[in-house]
GROMACS .gro file of C-alpha atoms in nm:
model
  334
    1UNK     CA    1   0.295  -1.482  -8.420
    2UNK     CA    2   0.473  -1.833  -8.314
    3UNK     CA    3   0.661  -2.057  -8.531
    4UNK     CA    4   0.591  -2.422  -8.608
    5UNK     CA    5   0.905  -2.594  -8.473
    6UNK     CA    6   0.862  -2.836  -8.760
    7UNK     CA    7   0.598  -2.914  -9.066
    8UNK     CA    8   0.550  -3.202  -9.320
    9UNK     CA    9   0.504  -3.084  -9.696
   10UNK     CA   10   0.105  -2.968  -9.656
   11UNK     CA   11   0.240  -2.698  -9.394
   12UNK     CA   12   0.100  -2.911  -9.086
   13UNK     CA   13   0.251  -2.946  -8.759
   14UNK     CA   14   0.074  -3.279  -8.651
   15UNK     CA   15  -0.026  -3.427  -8.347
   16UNK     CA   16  -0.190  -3.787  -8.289
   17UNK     CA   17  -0.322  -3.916  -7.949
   18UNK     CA   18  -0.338  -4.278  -7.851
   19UNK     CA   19  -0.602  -4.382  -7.589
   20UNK     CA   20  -0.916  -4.551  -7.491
   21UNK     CA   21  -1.249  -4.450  -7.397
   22UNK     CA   22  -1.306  -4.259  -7.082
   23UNK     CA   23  -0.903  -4.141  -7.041
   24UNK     CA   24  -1.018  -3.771  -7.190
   25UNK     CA   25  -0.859  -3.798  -7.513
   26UNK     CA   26  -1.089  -3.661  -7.705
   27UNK     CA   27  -1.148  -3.342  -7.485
   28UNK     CA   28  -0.736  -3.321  -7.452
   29UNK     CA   29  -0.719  -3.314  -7.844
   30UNK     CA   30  -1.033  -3.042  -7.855
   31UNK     CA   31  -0.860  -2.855  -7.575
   32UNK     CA   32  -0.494  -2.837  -7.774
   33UNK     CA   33  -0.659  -2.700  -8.056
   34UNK     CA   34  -0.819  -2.390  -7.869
   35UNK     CA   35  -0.462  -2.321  -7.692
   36UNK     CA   36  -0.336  -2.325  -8.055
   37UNK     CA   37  -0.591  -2.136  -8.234
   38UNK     CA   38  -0.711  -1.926  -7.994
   39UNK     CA   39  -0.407  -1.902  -7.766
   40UNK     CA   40  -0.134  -1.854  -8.019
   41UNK     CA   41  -0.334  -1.757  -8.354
   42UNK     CA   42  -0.239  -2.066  -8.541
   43UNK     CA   43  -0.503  -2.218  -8.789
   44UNK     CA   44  -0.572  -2.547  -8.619
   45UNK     CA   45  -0.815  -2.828  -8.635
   46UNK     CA   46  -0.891  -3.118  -8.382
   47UNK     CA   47  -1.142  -3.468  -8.458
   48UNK     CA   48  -1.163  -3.813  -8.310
   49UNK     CA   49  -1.186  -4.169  -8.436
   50UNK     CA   50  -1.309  -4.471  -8.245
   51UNK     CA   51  -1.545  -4.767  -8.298
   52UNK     CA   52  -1.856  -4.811  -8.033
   53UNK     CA   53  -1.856  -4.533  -7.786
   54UNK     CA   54  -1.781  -4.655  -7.437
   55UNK     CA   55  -1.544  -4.685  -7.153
   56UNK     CA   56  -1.250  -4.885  -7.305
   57UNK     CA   57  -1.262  -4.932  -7.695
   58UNK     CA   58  -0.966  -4.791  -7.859
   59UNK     CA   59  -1.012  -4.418  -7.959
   60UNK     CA   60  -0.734  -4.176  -8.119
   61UNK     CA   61  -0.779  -3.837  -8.143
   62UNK     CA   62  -0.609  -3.572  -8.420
   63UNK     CA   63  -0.506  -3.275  -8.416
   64UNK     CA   64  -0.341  -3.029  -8.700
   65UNK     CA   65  -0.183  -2.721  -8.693
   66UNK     CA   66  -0.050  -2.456  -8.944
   67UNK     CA   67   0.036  -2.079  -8.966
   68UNK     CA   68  -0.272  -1.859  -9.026
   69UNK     CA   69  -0.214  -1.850  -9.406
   70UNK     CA   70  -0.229  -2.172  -9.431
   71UNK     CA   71  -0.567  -2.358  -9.548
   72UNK     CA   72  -0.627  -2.661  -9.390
   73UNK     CA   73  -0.836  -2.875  -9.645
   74UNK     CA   74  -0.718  -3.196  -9.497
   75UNK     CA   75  -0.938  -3.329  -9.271
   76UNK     CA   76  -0.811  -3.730  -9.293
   77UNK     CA   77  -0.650  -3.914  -8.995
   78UNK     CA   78  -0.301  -3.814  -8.898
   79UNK     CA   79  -0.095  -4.101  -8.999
   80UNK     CA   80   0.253  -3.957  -8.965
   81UNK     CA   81   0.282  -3.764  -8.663
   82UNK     CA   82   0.549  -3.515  -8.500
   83UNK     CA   83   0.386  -3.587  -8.160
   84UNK     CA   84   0.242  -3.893  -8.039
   85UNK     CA   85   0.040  -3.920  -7.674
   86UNK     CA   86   0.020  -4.262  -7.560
   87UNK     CA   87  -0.280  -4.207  -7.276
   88UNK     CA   88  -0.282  -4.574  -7.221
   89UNK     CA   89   0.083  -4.820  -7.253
   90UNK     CA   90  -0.105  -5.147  -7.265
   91UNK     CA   91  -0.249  -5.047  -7.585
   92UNK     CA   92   0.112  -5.131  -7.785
   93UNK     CA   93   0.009  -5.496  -7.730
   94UNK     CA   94  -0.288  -5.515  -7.937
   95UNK     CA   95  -0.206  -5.162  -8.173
   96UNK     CA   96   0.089  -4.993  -8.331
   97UNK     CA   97   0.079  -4.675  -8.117
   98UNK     CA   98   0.409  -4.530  -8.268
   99UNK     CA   99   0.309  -4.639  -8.660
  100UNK     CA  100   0.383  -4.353  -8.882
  101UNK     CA  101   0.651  -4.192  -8.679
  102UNK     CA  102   0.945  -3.983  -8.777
  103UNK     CA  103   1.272  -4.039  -8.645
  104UNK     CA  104   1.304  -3.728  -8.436
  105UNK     CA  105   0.917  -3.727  -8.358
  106UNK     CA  106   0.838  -3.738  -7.964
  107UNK     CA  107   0.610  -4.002  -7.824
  108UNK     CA  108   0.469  -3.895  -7.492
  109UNK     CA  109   0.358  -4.197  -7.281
  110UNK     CA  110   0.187  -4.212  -6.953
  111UNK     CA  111   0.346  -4.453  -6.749
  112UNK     CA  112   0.565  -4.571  -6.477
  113UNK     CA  113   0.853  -4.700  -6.647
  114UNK     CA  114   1.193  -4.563  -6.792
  115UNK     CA  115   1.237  -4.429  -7.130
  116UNK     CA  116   1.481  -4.711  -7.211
  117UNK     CA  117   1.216  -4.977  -7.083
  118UNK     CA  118   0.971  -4.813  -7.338
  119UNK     CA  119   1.172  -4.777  -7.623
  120UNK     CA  120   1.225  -5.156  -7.601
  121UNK     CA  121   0.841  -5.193  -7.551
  122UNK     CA  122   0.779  -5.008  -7.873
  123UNK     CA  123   1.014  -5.140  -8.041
  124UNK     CA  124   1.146  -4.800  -8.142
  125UNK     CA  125   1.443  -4.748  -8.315
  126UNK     CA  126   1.462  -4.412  -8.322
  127UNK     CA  127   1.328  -4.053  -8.203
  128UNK     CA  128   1.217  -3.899  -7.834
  129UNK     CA  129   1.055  -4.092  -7.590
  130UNK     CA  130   0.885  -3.856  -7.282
  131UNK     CA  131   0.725  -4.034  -6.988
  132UNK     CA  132   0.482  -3.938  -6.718
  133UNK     CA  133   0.306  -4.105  -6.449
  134UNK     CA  134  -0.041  -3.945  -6.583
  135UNK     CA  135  -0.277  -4.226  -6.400
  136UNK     CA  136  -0.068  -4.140  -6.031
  137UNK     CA  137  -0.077  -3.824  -6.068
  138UNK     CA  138  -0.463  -3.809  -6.171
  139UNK     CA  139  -0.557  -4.022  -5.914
  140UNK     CA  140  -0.371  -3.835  -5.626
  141UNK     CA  141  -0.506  -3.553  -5.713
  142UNK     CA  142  -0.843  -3.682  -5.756
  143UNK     CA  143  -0.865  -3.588  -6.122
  144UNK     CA  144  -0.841  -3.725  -6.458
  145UNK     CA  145  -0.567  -3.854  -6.673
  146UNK     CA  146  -0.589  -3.620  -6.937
  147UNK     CA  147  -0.532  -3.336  -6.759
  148UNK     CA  148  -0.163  -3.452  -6.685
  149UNK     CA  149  -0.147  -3.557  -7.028
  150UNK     CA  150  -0.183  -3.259  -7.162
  151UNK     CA  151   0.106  -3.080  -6.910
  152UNK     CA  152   0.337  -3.359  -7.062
  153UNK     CA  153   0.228  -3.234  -7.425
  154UNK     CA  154   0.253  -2.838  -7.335
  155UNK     CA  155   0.591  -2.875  -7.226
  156UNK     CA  156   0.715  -3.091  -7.570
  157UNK     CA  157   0.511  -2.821  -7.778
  158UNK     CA  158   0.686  -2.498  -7.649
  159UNK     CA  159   0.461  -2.274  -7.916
  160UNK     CA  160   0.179  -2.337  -7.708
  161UNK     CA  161   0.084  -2.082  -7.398
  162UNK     CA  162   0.053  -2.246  -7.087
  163UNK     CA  163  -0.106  -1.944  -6.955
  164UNK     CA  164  -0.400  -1.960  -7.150
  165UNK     CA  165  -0.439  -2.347  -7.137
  166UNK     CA  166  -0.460  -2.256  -6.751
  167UNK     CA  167  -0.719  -2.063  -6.858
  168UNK     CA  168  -0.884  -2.244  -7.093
  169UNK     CA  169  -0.930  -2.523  -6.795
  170UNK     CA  170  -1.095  -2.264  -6.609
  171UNK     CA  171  -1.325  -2.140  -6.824
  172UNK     CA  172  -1.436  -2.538  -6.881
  173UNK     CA  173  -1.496  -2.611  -6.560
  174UNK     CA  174  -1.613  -2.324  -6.308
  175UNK     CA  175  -1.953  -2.284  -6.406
  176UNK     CA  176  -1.979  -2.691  -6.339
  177UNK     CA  177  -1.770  -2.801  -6.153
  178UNK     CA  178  -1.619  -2.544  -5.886
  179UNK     CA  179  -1.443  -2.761  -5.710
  180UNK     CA  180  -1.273  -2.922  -5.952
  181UNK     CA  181  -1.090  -2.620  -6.114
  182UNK     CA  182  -0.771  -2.631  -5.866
  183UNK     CA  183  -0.752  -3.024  -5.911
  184UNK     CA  184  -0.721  -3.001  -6.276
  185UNK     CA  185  -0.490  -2.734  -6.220
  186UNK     CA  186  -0.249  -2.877  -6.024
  187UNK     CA  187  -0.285  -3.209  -6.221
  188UNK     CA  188  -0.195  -3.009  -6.550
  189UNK     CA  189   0.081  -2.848  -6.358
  190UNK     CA  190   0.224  -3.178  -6.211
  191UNK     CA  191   0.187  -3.340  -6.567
  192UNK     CA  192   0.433  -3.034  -6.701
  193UNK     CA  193   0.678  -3.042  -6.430
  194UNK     CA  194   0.754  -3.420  -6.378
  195UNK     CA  195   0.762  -3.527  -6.728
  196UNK     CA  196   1.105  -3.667  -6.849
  197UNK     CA  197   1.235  -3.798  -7.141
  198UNK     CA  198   1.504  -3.932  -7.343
  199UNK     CA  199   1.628  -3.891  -7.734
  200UNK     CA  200   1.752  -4.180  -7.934
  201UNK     CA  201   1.919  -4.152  -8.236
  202UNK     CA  202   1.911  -4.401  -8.496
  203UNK     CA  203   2.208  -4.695  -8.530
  204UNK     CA  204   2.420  -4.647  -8.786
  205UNK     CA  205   2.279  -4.790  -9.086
  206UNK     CA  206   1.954  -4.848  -8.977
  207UNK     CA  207   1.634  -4.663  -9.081
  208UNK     CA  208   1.307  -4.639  -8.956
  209UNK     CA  209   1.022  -4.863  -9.066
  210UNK     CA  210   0.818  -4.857  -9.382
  211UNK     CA  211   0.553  -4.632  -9.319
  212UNK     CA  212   0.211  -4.837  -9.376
  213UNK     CA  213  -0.142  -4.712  -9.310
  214UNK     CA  214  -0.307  -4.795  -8.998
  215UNK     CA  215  -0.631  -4.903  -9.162
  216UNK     CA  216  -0.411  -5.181  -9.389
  217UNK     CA  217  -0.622  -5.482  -9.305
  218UNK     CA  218  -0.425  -5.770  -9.196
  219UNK     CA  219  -0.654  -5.962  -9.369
  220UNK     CA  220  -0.702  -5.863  -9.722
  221UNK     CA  221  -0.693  -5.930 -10.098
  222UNK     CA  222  -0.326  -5.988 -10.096
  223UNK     CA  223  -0.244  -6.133  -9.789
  224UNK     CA  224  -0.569  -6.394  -9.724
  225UNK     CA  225  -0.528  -6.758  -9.736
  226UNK     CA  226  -0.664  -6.965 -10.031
  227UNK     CA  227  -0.961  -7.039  -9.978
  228UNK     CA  228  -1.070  -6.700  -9.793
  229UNK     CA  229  -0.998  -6.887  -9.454
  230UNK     CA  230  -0.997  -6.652  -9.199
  231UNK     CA  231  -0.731  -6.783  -8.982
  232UNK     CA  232  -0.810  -6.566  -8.621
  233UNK     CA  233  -1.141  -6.505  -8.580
  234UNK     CA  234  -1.221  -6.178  -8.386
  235UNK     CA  235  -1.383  -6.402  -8.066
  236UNK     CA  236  -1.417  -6.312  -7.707
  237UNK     CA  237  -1.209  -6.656  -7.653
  238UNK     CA  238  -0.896  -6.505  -7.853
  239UNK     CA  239  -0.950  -6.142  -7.739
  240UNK     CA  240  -0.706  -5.955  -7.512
  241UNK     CA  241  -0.913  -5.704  -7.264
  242UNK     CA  242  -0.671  -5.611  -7.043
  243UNK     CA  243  -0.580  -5.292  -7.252
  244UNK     CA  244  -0.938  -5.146  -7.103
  245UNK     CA  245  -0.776  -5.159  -6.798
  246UNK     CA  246  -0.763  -4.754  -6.692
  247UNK     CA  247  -0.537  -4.780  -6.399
  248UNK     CA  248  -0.755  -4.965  -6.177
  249UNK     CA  249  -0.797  -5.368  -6.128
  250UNK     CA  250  -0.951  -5.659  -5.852
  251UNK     CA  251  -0.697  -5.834  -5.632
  252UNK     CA  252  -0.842  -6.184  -5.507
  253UNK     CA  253  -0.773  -6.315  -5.196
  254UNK     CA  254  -0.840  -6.668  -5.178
  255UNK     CA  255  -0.896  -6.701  -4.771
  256UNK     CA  256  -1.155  -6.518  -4.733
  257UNK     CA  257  -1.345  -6.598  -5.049
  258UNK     CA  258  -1.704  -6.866  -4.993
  259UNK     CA  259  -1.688  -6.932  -5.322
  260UNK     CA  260  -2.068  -6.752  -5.352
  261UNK     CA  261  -2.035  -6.654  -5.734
  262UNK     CA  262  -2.150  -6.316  -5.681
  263UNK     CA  263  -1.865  -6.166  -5.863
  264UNK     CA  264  -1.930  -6.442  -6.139
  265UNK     CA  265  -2.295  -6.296  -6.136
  266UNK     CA  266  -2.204  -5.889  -6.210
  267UNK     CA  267  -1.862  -5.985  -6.450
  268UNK     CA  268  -1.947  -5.874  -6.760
  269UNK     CA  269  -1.663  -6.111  -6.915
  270UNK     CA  270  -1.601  -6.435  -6.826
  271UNK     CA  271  -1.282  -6.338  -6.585
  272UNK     CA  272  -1.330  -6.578  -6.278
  273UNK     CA  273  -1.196  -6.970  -6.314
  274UNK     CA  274  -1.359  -7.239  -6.134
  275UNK     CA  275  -1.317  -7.600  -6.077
  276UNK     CA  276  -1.509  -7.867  -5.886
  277UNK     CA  277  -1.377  -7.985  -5.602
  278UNK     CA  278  -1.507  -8.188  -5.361
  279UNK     CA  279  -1.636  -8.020  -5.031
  280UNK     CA  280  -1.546  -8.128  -4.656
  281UNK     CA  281  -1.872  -8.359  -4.678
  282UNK     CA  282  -1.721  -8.512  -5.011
  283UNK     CA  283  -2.005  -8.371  -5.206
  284UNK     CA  284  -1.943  -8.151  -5.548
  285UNK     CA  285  -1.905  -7.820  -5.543
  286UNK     CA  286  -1.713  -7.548  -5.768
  287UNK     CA  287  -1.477  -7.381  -5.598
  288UNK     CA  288  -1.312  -7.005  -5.750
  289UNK     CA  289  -0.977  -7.061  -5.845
  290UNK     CA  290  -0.889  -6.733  -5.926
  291UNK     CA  291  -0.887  -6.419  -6.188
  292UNK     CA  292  -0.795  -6.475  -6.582
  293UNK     CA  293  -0.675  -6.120  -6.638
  294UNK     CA  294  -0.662  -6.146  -7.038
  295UNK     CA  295  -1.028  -6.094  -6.975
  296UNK     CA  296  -1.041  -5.850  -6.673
  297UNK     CA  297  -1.111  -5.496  -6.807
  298UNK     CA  298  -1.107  -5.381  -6.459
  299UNK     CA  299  -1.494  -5.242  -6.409
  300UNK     CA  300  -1.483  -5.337  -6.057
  301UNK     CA  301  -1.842  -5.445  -6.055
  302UNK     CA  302  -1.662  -5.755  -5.888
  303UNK     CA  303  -1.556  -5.587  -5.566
  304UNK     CA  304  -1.876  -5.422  -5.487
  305UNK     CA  305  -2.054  -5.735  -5.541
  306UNK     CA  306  -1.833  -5.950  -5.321
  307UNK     CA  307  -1.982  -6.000  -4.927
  308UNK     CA  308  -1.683  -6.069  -4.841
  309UNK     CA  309  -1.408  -5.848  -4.918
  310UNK     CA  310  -1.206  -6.130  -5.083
  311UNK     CA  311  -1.190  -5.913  -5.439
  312UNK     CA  312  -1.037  -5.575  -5.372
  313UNK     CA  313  -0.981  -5.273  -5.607
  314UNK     CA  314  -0.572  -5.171  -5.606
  315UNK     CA  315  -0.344  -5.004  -5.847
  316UNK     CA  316  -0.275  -5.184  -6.133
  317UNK     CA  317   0.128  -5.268  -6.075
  318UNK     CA  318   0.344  -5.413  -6.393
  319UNK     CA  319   0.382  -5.729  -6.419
  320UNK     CA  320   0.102  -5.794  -6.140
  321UNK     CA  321  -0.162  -5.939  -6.382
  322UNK     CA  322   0.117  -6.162  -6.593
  323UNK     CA  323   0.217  -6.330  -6.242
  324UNK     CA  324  -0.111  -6.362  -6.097
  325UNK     CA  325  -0.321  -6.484  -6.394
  326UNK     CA  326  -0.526  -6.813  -6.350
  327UNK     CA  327  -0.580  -6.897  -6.709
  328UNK     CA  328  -0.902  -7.101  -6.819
  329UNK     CA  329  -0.858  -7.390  -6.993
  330UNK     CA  330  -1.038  -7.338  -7.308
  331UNK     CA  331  -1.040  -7.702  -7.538
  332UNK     CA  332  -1.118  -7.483  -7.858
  333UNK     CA  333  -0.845  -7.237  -7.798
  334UNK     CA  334  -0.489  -7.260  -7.915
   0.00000   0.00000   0.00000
């Protein structure tokens, strides 16, 4: 039988993934379990928790493992995980992906960027940071993010068989989906061989942060204004959307645009700016401007409405939505 590489003082060997709706998280988390219980003969338990069920609302799935003589009566959300799988980096704006971490915990994120670029984005003081470029991966090889995701987490938890998770893909898909057992295979495989990743040790003298439960409201009993004001109000004026984004976002190109409001018609968020401008006959008319990308969530809907090929799906680059942003001008937003 295996050995836990490390526990906390219930005997668990916890895992906590980070991720929005349609990324896979869910199935990655039930899929880890199996290759533990099944695979390795550890007792081992996997659940989800999200809000409304759909493509790009934050969901975080948990999974717990522990050696077979072990009872696992715990069935609460894993708040201070050994291994943390960031499916989605954009999420660190709006949550606190790494809350709850140990200092020599690993945090496997799928992105583009250096370790030492994501350790700043964090803000983590201390532990392992592991990257892979899930969504580039998944996408050339015409498969899904979690698969690659999970070849990043196989390879940080070395009790797991790889064999069998190979196996376990397999089994899910062959009845189905033929022709998408080798994809997910090689998108698994590519996921375990091109992760890297860095350790950082804490500064002398420093310590990690307080732990403090996820579900502490920001807004409670004790930390309210008088008066019960409620000082950010959970609007769609004040909302950031751009963490839906799942690799995938519209370009606009302003030449070739007639300014027909047909992506204006299908956006299910109010992403497209205009302003009226007079036309070449001096008559009114509101002309696009541009994309607010606080707002874009990148459903595309845009691009197959537009007759005109002005609005065009690309990969979502860094920094590409910050420096192309037309912001609206909103009077009743600060």
């Amino acid at each position: 039988m295996v050995m836990l590489p490390k526990v906390n003082e219930l005997g668990f060997f916890e895992i906590r993934l980070e991720s929005i709706g349609g990324l896979g998280a869910n199935l990655a988390g039930k899929m880890l379990a199996e290759a533990g219980v099944m695979g390795v003969g550890l007792n081992g338990v996997s659940f989800s928790s999200y809000g409304s069920e759909k493509k790009g609302s934050a969901v975080k799935a948990h999974i717990r493992f522990c050696d077979i003589d072990t009872r696992i009566r715990d069935t609460s959300p894993v708040e201070r995980p050994h291994v943390i799988g960031i499916f989605h980096e954009n999420l660190s704006k709006t949550i606190n992906v790494i809350s709850g971490m140990y200092e020599d915990s690993i945090v496997l994120v799928n992105s583009k960027k250096s370790p030492e670029q994501l350790k700043d984005q964090l803000k983590l003081k201390g532990g392992i940071i592991a990257v892979v470029d899930a969504t580039g991966i998944a996408m050339s090889e015409n498969n899904r993010v979690n698969m690659a995701m999970l070849g990043g987490l196989f390879r940080l938890c070395e009790f797991l068989d790889v064999e069998f998770m190979k196996g376990v893909i397999r089994k899910s898909l062959e009845k189905k989906y033929p022709a998408a057992v080798q994809p997910a295979l090689n998108t698994f495989q590519r996921g375990y061989d091109e992760m890297k990743f860095q350790t950082y040790s804490l500064a002398e003298g420093d310590a990690m942060p307080d732990f403090v439960r996820m579900d502490t409201p920001v807004l409670g009993y004790e930390t309210q204004p008088i008066g019960g004001l409620v000082v950010n109000p959970g609007n769609s004026i004040l909302k950031d959307l751009s963490i839906s984004r799942a690799g995938m976002m519209p370009h606009f190109a302003d030449d070739k645009c007639i300014h027909c409001a047909a992506c204006d018609n299908v956006c299910p968020d109010f992403c497209f700016v205009w302003e009226e401008q007079p036309d070449k006959k001096g008559r009114p008319q509101m002309f696009l401007q541009g994309i607010d990308y606080q707002y874009c969530k990148g459903c595309l809907k845009c691009v197959q409405a537009c007759p005109t090929e002005a609005l065009s799906s690309e990969l979502e680059e860094d920094g590409y939505a910050d420096g192309h942003r037309v912001p609206h001008k909103f009077h009743l937003a600060i």
